[in-house]
Structure formats: C-alpha cells, structure tokens
C-alpha cells in the first residue's frame, strides 16, 4: 500500500510540513508496525517526524495503533485492586544510577501493582531490565506471570519486545539511522491495559497512572497537551536522564493529571535552592551495584531518598483520587 502520500505531508521540513489527522497517524503507523512498507519508507518516516515533531493528535493516533498491537495484559488487573502505576523505562542510566526499580519496589510495598516496561539492553546505558536481572527480581512475559507478581507484592518488568514486538522493531531503527523516532515518545505514553487505545483507559474499574517524563521544558508542554487532549491519568515530570523516577538529589516538579485535567491539590512544586548535602547513593551505576544498593534500602539499611519517597506519596494519593472519581 505504501505511505508515500503521508511522507509527502510530513516530510517538507520544519516550516513546510503539515500535521496529520489522528486517523491518518493511526493508518500510517499501522502500516509501519505491520511491516507493510519498505525499509526506505520507514527511514523516511523516522527522519521526517524527527524534523517536524509530533502534534498531540498525531501522538494519539500513533499510540492507538501501538496499543492495538500489544499483548493482552488486562486479565492481570484483578490482582491489583489498589491500582496500577506504569513506569516506562527507555533511557536507562548514563551517568547516575538507574533508580526506577527502587521507585517500583517502594510503590509495590504500598500495595500498588507496578509494571516497568522497556528494552532489555541498551549498548550505551544501564537498563532497568539489567538491574532487575542482576537482583533476580521478576521479569514477565504475559498476564498470568504479571498477576502472580502482583499477588506476591512484587513489581514486574516486561521487555518491550514481549509487550509489543512491532514497536520494539521500530525502536531499533535508531541503531541504523542514528536518531530517535516517534516510537521513543509513543512507548513513554503507553498504557497496554487501555481497552480502546489511549482514550479507552477508563472502561474498567482499576485506576491506572502513567508516569510520563521529559528532559526539556518545551517537550513537557507538548506532552501536557497530549495528556489534556487524550484525557489521561498521569504524573508528568522532568525525568532523571530520561527515566520516570525523581532525581534522588533534588525533587522535581510533579504535575498530576486526572482525566486530562491538572490537579493542583495533588501536584507538587519542585524543591528549589542550593544543595547543602548529597543523599547516600550507590557508589557506581553498574546493574549489580545498583541492585545491591536498592536491596539495602528495601531492608531498611539505607534511607529511601526523600524525592523518591515524595514521588511515591504523590502517585499513591493520585491513584486513590482516580479510583474515587
């Protein structure tokens, strides 16, 4: 069928390109994910969107196409009656230790069902999957394994290659062309439990929150536009090296959205001022060092960083509010 007509619309440069409708974005990415286009077309799509940037409507269309191709994890929701937090872990650790698994364990300790999803490996960074593997923590492949983790009070990690193989292949295009593409944004917005795409997330009784993080303030504004337009339940924040966990050194701003509306009473201002001391952190960023340090926090041998504790508090309070809405 081909996507040349769409590339003609989005590929005219930063000033000449036009946005796609939600329906067009859904059709375009469906063809890409289903392997109905050539490698040359995929490369053109990735580069064109990299230059143009995604609109909220395009993100909704892309996300719906991706959600439709995820494995069905909905049967596991019965094992998480207090709600679910989704932690998209795609950037990994470059300089700082990856503490996304620590946030996952703290939320699980509070009775929340936690699903961390992301790549198994990244040649340039330490992934959450590697931290989970180093500690022997649960990594799952289907709804039954996920439910078993939650029933045992444990967080779970799922490889994006198991959750949605077609979008995992699109993520891997980065290693060929050298640049990120829309898939890297889409997976950070993903709710695989949504029944009918990004706007179908409230069709069941289990409250769910996505932690959506950004690295640049202007990107945060576009993501806030997506959240509002799609009516999502989410915590929007500046991530730590692109990870959905608060910087252990200083709490960032937390903006909580329920059904797309910012909730001032649940959101939190950032901690400002000069750092007078640094928290106790792992001595290295290696997966085994990080996993061992997290275990020491879990067993009360070290203190949970205040910023991560504040993030967990914020998420639990938001889940309670979402469940009562």
XYZ file of N, CA, C and O in Angstrom, residues 70 138 222 245 254 280 302 317 321:
36
model
N -0.306 -4.490 21.254
C 0.280 -5.019 22.482
C -0.386 -6.345 22.859
O -1.546 -6.590 22.513
N 11.452 -10.093 39.451
C 10.588 -10.687 38.410
C 10.589 -9.928 37.078
O 10.392 -8.711 37.035
N 4.390 20.058 25.287
C 3.696 19.278 24.263
C 3.085 18.015 24.860
O 1.993 17.590 24.455
N 11.745 8.435 37.193
C 11.965 8.476 38.633
C 12.556 9.832 38.990
O 13.330 10.417 38.232
N 6.138 17.864 40.168
C 5.202 16.797 39.821
C 3.873 17.432 39.420
O 3.260 18.130 40.232
N 22.774 9.700 50.209
C 23.552 8.472 50.076
C 23.108 7.764 48.806
O 21.942 7.420 48.643
N 19.494 1.455 54.487
C 19.743 2.799 53.988
C 18.405 3.525 53.872
O 17.361 2.884 53.763
N -1.470 8.885 46.321
C -2.593 9.801 46.537
C -3.392 10.012 45.252
O -4.627 10.079 45.275
N -7.384 9.101 44.443
C -8.315 10.071 43.856
C -8.903 9.552 42.549
O -10.095 9.707 42.281
